[in-house]
Coordinates of C-alpha atoms in Angstrom, one line a residue:
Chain A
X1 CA -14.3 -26.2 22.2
X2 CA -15.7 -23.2 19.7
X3 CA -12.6 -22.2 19.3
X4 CA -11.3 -25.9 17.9
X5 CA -13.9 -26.1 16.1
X6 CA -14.5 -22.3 14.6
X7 CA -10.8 -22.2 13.7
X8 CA -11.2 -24.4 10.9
X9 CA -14.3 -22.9 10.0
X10 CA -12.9 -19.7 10.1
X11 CA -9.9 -20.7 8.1
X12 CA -12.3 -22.0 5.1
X13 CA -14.5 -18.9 5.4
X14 CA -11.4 -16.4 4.8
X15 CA -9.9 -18.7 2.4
X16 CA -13.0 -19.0 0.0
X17 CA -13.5 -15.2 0.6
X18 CA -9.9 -14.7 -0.7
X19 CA -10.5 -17.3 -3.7
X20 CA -13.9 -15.5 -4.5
X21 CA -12.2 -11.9 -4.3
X22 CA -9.1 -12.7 -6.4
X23 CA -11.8 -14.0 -9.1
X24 CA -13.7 -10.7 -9.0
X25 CA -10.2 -8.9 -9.1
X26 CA -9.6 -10.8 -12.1
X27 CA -12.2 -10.7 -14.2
X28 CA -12.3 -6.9 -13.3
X29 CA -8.5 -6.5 -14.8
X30 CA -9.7 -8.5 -17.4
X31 CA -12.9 -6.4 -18.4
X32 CA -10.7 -3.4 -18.0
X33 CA -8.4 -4.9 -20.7
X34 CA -10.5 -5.8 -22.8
X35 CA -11.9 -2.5 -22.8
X36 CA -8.4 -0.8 -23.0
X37 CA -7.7 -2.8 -26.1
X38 CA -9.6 0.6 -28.1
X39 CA -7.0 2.5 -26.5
X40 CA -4.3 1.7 -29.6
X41 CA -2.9 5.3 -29.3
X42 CA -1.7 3.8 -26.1
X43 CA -1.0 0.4 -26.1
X44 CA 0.3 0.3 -30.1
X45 CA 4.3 1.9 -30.0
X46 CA 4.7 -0.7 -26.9
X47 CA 4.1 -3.9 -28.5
X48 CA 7.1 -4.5 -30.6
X49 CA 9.4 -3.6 -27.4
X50 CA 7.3 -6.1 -25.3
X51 CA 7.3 -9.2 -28.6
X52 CA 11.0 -8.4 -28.6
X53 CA 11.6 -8.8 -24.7
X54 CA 8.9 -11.6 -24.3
X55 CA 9.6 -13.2 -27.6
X56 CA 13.1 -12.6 -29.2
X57 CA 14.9 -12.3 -25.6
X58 CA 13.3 -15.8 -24.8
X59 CA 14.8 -17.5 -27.8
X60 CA 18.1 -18.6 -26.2
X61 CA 16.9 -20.3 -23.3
X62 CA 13.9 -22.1 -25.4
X63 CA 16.5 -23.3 -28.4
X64 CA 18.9 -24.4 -24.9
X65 CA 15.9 -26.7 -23.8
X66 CA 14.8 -28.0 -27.2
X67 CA 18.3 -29.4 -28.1
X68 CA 18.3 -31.5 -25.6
X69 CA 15.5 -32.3 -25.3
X70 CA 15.7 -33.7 -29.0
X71 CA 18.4 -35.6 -28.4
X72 CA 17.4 -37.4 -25.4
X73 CA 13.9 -38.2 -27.1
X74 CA 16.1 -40.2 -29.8
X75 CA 18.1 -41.9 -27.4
X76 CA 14.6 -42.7 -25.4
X77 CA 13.4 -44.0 -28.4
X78 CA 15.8 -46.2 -29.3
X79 CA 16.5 -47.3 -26.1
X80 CA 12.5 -48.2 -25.7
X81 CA 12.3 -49.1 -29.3
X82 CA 15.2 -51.3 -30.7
X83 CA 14.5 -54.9 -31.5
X84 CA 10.7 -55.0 -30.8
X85 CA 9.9 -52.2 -34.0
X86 CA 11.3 -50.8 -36.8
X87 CA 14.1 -47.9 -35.6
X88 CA 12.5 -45.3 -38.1
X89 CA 9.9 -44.9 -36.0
X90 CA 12.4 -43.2 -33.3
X91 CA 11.8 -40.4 -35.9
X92 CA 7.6 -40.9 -35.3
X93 CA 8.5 -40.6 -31.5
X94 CA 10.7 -37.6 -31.5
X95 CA 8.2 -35.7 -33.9
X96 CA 5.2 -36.9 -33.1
X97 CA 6.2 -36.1 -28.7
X98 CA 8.3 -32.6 -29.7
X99 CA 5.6 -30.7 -31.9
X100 CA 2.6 -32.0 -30.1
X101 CA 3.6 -32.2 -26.1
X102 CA 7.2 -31.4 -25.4
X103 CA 8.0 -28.4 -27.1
X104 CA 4.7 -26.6 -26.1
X105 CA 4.9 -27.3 -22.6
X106 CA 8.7 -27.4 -21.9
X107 CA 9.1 -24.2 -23.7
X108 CA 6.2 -23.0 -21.9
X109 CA 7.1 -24.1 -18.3
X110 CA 10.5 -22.0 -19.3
X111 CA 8.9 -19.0 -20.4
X112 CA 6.6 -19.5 -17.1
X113 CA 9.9 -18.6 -15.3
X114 CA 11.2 -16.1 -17.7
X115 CA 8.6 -13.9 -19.1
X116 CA 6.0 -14.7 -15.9
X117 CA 8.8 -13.7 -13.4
X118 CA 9.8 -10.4 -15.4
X119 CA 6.3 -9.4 -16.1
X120 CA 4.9 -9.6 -12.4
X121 CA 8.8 -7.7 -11.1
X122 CA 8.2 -5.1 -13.4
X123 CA 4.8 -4.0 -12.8
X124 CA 5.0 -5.2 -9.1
X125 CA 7.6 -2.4 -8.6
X126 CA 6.0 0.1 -10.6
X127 CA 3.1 -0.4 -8.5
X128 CA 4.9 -0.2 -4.5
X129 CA 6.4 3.0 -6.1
X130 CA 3.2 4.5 -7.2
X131 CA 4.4 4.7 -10.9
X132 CA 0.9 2.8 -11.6
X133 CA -0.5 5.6 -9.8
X134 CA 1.5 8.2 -11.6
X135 CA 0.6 7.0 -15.1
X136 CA -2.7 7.6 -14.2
X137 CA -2.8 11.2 -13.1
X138 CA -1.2 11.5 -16.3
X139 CA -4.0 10.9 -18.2
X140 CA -2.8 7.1 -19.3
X141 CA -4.8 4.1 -18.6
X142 CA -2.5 1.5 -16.8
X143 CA -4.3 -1.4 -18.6
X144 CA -3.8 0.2 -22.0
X145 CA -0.2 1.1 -21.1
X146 CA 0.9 -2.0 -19.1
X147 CA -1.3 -5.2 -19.9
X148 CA -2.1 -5.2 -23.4
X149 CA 0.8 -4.7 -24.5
X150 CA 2.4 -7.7 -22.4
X151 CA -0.3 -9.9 -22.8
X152 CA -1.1 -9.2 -26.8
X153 CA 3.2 -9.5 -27.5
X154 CA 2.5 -13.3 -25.1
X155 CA -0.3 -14.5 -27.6
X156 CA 1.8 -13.3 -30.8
X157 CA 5.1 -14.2 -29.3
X158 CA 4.7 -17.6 -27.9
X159 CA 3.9 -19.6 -30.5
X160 CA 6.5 -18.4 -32.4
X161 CA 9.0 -19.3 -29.8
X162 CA 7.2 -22.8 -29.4
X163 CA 7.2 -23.5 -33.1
X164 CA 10.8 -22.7 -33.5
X165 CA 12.0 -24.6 -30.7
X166 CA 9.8 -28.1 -31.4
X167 CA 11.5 -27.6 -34.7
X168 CA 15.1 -26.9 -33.4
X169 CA 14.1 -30.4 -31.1
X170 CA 13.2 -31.9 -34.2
X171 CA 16.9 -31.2 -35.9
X172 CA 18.5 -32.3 -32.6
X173 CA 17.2 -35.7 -32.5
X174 CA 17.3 -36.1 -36.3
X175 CA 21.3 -35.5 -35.6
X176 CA 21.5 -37.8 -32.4
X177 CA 20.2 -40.5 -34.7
X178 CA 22.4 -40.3 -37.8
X179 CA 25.5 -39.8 -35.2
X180 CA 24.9 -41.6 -32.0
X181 CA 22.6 -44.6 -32.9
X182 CA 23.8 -45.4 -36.3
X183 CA 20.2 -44.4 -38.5
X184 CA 20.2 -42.9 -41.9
X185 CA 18.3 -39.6 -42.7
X186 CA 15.9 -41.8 -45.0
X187 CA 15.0 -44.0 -41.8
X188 CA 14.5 -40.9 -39.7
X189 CA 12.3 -38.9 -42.2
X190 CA 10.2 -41.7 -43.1
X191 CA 9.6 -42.2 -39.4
X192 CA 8.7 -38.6 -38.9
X193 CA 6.4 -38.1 -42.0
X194 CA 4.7 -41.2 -41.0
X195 CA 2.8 -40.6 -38.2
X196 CA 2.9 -36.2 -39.1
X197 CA -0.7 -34.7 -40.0
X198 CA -1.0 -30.9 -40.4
X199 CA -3.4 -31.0 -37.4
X200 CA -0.7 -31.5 -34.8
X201 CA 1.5 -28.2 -35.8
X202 CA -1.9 -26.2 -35.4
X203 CA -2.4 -28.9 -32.2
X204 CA 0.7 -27.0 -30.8
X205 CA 0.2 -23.3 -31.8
X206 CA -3.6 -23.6 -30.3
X207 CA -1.4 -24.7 -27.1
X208 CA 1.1 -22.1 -27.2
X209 CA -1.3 -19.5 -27.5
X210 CA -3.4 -20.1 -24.4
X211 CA 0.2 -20.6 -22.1
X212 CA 1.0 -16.8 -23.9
X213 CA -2.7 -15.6 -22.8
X214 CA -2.0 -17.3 -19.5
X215 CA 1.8 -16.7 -18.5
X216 CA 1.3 -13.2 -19.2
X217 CA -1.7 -12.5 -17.9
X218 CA -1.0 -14.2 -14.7
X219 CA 2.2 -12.1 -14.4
X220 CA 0.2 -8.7 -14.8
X221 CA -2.5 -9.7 -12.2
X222 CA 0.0 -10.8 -9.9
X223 CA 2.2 -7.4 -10.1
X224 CA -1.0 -5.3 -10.7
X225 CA -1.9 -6.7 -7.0
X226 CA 1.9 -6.6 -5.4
X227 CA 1.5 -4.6 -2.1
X228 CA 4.5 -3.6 0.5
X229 CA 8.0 -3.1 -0.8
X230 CA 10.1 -5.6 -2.4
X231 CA 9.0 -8.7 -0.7
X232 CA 5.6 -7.8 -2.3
X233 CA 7.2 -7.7 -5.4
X234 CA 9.0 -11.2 -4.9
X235 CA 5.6 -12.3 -3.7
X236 CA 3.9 -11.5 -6.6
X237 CA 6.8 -12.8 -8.7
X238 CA 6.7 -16.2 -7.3
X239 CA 3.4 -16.4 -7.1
X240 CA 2.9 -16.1 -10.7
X241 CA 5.7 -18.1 -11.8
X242 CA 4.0 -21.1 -9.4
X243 CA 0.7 -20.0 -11.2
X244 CA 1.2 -20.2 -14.5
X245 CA 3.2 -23.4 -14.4
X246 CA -0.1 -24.9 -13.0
X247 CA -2.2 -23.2 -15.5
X248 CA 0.1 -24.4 -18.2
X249 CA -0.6 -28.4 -17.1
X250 CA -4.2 -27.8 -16.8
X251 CA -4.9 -26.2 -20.0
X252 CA -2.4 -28.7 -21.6
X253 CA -4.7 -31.3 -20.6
X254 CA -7.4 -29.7 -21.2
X255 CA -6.9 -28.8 -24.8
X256 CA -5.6 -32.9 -25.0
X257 CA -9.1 -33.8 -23.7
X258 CA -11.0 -31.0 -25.9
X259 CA -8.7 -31.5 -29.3
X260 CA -7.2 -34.9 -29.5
Chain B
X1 CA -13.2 27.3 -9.6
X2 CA -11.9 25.4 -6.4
X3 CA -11.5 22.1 -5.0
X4 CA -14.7 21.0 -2.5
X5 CA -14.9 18.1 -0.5
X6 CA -17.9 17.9 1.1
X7 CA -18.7 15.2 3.7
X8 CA -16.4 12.5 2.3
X9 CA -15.8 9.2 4.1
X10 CA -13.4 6.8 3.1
X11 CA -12.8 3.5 4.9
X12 CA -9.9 0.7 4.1
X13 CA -11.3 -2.5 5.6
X14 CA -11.7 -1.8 9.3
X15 CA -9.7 1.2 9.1
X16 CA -12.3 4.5 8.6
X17 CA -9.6 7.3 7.8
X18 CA -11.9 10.2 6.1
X19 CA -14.9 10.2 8.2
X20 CA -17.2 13.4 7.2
X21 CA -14.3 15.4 5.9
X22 CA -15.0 18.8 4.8
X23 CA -12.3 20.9 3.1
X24 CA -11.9 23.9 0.3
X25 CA -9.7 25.1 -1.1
X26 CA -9.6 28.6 -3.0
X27 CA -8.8 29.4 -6.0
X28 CA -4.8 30.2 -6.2
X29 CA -4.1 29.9 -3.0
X30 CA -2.0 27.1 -1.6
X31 CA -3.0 25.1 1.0
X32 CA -1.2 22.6 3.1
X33 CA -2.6 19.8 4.8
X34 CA -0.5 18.9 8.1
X35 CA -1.7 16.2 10.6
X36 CA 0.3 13.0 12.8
X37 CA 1.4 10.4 10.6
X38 CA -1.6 7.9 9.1
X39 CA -4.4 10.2 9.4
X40 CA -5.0 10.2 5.5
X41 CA -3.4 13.5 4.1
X42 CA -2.2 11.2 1.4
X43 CA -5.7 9.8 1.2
X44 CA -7.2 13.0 0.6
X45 CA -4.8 14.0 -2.4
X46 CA -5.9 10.8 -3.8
X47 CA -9.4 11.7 -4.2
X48 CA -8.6 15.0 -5.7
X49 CA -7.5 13.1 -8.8
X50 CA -9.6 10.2 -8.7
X51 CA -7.3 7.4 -7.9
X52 CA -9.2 6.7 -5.2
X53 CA -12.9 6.8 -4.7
X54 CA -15.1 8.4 -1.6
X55 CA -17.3 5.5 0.2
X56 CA -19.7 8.7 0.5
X57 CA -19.6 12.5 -0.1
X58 CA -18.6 14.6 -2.9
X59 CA -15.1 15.7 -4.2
X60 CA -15.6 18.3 -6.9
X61 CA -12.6 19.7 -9.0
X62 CA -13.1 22.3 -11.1
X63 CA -16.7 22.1 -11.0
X64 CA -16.4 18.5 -11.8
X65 CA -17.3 15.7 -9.0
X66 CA -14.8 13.2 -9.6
X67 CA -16.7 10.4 -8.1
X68 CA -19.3 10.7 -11.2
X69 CA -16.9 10.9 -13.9
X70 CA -16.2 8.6 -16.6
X71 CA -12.8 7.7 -17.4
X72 CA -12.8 9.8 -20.2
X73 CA -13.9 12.8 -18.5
X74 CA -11.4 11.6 -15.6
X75 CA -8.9 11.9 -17.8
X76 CA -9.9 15.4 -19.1
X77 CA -9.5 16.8 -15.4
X78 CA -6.5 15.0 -14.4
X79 CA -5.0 17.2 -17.6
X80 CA -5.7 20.2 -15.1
X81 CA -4.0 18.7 -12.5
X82 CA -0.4 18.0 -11.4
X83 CA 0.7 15.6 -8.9
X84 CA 3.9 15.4 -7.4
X85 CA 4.2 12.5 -5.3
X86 CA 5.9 11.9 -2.3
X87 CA 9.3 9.6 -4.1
X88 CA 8.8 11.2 -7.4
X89 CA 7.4 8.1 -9.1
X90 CA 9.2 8.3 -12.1
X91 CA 9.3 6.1 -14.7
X92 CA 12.8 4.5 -14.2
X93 CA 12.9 2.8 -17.5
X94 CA 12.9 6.1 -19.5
X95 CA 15.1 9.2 -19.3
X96 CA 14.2 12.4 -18.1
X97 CA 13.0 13.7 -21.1
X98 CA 10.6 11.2 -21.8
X99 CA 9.3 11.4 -18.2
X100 CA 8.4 15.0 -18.2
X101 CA 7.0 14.5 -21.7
X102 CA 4.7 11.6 -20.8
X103 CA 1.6 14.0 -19.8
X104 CA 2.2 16.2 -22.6
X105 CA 2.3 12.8 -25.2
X106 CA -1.4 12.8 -24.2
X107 CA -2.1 16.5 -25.3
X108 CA -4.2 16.5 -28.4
X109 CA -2.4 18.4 -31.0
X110 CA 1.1 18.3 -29.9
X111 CA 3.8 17.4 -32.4
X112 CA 7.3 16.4 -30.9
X113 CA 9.3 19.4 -31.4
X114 CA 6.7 20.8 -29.1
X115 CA 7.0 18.7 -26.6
X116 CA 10.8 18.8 -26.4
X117 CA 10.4 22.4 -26.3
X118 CA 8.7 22.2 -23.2
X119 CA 10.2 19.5 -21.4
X120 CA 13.0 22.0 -21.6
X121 CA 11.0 24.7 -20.4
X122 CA 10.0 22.9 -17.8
X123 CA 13.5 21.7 -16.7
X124 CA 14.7 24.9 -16.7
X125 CA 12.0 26.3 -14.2
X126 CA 13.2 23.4 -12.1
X127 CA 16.9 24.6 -12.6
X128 CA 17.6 20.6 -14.0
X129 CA 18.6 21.8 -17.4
X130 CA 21.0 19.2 -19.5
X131 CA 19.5 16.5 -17.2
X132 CA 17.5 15.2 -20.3
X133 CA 19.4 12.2 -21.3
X134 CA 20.2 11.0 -17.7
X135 CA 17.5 8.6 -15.9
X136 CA 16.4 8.8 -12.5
X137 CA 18.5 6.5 -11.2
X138 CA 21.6 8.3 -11.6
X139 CA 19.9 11.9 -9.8
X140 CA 20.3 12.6 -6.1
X141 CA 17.0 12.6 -4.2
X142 CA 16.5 16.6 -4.9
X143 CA 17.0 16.6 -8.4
X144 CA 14.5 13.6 -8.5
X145 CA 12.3 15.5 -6.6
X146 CA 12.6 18.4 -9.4
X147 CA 12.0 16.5 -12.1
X148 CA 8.6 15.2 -10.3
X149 CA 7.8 18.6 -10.3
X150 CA 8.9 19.1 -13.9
X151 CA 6.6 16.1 -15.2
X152 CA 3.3 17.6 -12.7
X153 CA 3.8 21.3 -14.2
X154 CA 4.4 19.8 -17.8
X155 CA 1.0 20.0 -19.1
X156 CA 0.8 23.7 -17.6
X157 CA -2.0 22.6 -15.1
X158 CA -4.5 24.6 -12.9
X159 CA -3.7 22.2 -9.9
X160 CA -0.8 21.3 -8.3
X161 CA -0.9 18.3 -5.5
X162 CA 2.3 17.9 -3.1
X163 CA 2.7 14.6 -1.3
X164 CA 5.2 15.8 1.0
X165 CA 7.3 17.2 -1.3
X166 CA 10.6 18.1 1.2
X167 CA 10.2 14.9 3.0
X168 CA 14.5 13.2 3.1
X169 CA 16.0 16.5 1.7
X170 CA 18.6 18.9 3.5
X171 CA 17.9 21.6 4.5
X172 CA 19.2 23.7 1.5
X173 CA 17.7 21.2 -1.3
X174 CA 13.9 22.0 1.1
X175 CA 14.3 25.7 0.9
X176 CA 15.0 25.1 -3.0
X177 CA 11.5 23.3 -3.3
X178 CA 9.7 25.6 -0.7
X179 CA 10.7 28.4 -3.6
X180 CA 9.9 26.3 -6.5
X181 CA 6.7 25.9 -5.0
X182 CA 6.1 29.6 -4.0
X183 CA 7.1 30.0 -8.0
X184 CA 4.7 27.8 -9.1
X185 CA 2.1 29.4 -7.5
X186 CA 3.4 33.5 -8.5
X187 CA 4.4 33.0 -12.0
X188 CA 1.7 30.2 -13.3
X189 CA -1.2 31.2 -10.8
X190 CA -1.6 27.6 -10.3
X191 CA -3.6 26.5 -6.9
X192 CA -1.8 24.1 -4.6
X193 CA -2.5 21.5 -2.1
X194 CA 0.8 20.0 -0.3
X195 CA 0.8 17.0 2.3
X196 CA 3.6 18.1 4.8
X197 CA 5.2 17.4 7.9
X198 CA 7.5 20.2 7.7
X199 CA 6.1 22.9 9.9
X200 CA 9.1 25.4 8.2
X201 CA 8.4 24.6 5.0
X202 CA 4.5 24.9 5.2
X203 CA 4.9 28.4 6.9
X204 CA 7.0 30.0 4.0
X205 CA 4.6 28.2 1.2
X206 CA 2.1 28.3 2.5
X207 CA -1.8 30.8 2.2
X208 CA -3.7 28.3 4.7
X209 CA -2.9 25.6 6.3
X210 CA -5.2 23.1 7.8
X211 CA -4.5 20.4 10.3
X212 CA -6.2 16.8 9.7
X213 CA -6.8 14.7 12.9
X214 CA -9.4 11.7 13.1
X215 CA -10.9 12.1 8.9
X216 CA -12.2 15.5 9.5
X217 CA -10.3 18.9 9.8
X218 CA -9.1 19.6 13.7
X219 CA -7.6 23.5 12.5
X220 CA -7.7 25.7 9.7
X221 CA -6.6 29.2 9.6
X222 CA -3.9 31.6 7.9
X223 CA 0.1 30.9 8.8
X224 CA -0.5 33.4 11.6
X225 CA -3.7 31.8 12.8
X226 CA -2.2 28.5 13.0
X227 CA 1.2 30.0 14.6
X228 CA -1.3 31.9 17.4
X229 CA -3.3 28.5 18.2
X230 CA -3.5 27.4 21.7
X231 CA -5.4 24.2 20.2
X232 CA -3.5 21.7 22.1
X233 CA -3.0 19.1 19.4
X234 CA -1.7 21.3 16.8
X235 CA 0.6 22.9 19.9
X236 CA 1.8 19.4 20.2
X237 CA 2.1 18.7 16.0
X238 CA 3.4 21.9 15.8
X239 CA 6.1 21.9 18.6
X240 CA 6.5 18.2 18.1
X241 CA 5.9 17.7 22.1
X242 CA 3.5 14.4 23.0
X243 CA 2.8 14.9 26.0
X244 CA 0.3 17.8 24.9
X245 CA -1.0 15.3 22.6
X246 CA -2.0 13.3 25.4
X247 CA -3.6 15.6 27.4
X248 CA -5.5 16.8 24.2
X249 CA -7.0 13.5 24.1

């Protein structure tokens, strides 16, 4: 009888214990970056490697997503659209829904995979093989050397990605519409400006920039903490991929709820 | 000035592996740390240079305790100390070269050509010259070994600390070490501390060796001390025999 009922008691104990200690963890690697961010001696010839390999090298893959994503917003459009409005307003749809919702979080999601998967496999292994360890006794603070560096190139690096692939979106469903459903430029750009404020470009970047804070922060935590061998590190890597996907849905909520 | 440990206990979870350990070691001597698998050897090297933290007790370095040092001042004694650990831990995205120059990059005052200067002093003293441009995947186990060694003595420390150093090398590569580490110790006075479980090997390098057994020091004494002991559990370490293991406990 204790046993029934103590096992679930148990199991909520250790669990809130584990939620409680992974906060503390955390906010300690937090603290410790924030403080490492003085360390620019350390931290500063890493960055453009780490933009390039979180930002340029994610490029492909975020254009890949956008273009089709554009088209089939047009063809959405129309097909939702067509004899109950106006058709230029397939270009307010595929604007308004690419640079405000689907190219932030699409792109994001992606880059979850890409840059949250690599970032929590690198620094996993470098930890199970003590190279965290070793950077150390060399005098080198593993925060300064490892997370800012990552988690600065995210912030800087991720909206750029975003904006370039809402716009790339933007092109693809302006093309679907002259070629597959028979609109004129005129039609689709009068559609697009109509509904278009300023607001919703700096709507997105606000976006991007928290899913950069969060996909790579979430990567270094994750591979900061990997432990055993190399089913640590694919612990660690799926964990964080899982992770910041979440995190990307909740803060793109949030900021609709805090923003819009 | 020495290493001290003084009383140190150090527990992971339920596990208490230090528990009141007392150790020193002298000033350019070398001193190997033998004891059964898990009893914390590794643990011990840890402290030394501050990557892990005594629960209580002191470990002073160099007239330094390490437990009450910022990070600053942490990182001003770890310049004094080497590590060589036990798989090399090198830094498989760079080449040699940049490995063995990655403690001398934190040297105030040091311009490039200086560095590259002695990262080929130091790969010459571990007989790995024209390895420079190759990366550690592409080295046999030995040579990384070498260039672990290469990267601890790089910044010309006081200290150096082996985690098992010959452990998965033949026999020829360990006698190559065993000298590389008799070197170290002759021709830059350096004091060393080496994690082993090769009896050989600790015998030719070694000035003391000591013999950890449940967190605290079981055996300590010169290579012919430890070679005269009729200590049961070392007999059994030391002969690799069990069954005096068992009736030592």
């Amino acid at each position: 009888m204790n046993g029934f009922v103590l096992t679930p008691v148990e199991y909520v104990g250790r669990w809130s214990i584990n939620r409680v200690r992974s906060l503390g963890k955390a906010g300690y690697l937090t603290t410790g970056a924030l403080r490492a961010l003085r360390n620019v001696e350390i931290w500063g010839p890493r960055l453009l490697t780490q933009m390039v390999s979180v930002g340029v090298a994610s490029v492909p893959i975020a254009v890949f997503i956008a273009v089709f994503t554009g088209i089939v917003l047009a063809l959405q459009a129309s097909y939702t659209l067509t004899g109950a409005v106006p058709m230029y307003l397939v270009g307010s749809m595929v604007g308004k829904s690419m640079i405000t919702e689907l190219g932030p979080v699409l792109t994001g999601l992606a880059l979850a995979g890409r840059v949250g998967a690599s970032t929590a496999a690198e620094v996993g292994t470098m930890r199970v093989t003590e190279q965290i360890d070793a950077l150390e006794t060399l005098a080198y603070d593993p925060l300064a050397y490892l997370v800012v560096p990552r988690v600065l190139a995210g912030v800087l690096m991720f909206p750029v990605v975003i904006v370039l692939a809402s716009a790339v979106g933007v092109l693809t469903g302006w093309a679907a519409s002259l070629t597959l459903l028979d609109m004129s430029s005129a039609e689709f750009v009068r559609g697009l400006r109509l509904f278009f404020v300023p607001f919703d470009v700096q709507f997105a970047v606000i976006k991007s920039l928290s899913f950069g804070l969060i996909v790579t922060s979430v990567g270094c935590f994750y591979g900061f903490h990997a432990k055993g061998g190399a089913g640590g590190v694919g612990v660690a890597a799926t964990r964080a991929v899982v992770v910041s996907s979440v995190l990307i849905l909740v803060l793109d909520a949030f900021w609709a709820v805090v923003l819009l | 000035m020495s290493i001290l440990l003084k009383d140190v206990h150090r527990a992971f979870g339920q596990n208490h592996v230090l528990r009141g350990l007392d150790l020193e070691v002298l000033d350019g001597e070398t001193l190997s740390i033998i004891g059964f698998s898990g009893a914390g050897k590794s643990v011990i090297l840890k402290h030394m240079v501050g990557l892990l933290r005594p629960d209580s007790g002191d470990v002073i370095v160099d007239g330094r305790n390490v437990s009450e040092l910022d990070v600053g001042e942490l990182n001003e004694l770890r310049r004094d100390i080497g590590y060589v650990f036990q798989f090399a831990a090198l830094f498989d995205s760079m080449n040699i070269a940049e490995n063995v120059a990655m403690g001398l990059r934190r040297m105030p005052d040091m311009y490039d050509d200086e560095i590259m200067a002695r990262v080929s002093e130091c790969l010459a003293l571990v007989d790995l010259e024209g390895t420079e441009d190759r990366y550690p995947s592409e080295l046999s186990g030995g040579m990384v070994k070498r260039a672990g060694l290469a990267r601890a003595i790089a910044t010309k420390p006081k200290y150096l600390l082996y985690d098992e150093p010959t452990t998965g090398l033949d026999p020829v590569t360990v006698t190559v070490i065993d000298r590389l580490i008799v070197r170290m110790k002759e021709e830059l006075g350096v004091t060393g501390v080496v994690i082993t479980h090769d009896i050989a090997s600790a015998y030719r390098i070694s000035d003391r060796i000591v013999m950890l057994h449940e967190g605290r020091i079981r055996t300590s004494g010169t290579v012919d001390v430890i070679k005269e002991s009729r200590d049961p559990l070392l007999r059994s370490f030391l002969e690799g025999r069990p069954e005096l293991a068992e009736r030592a406990s």
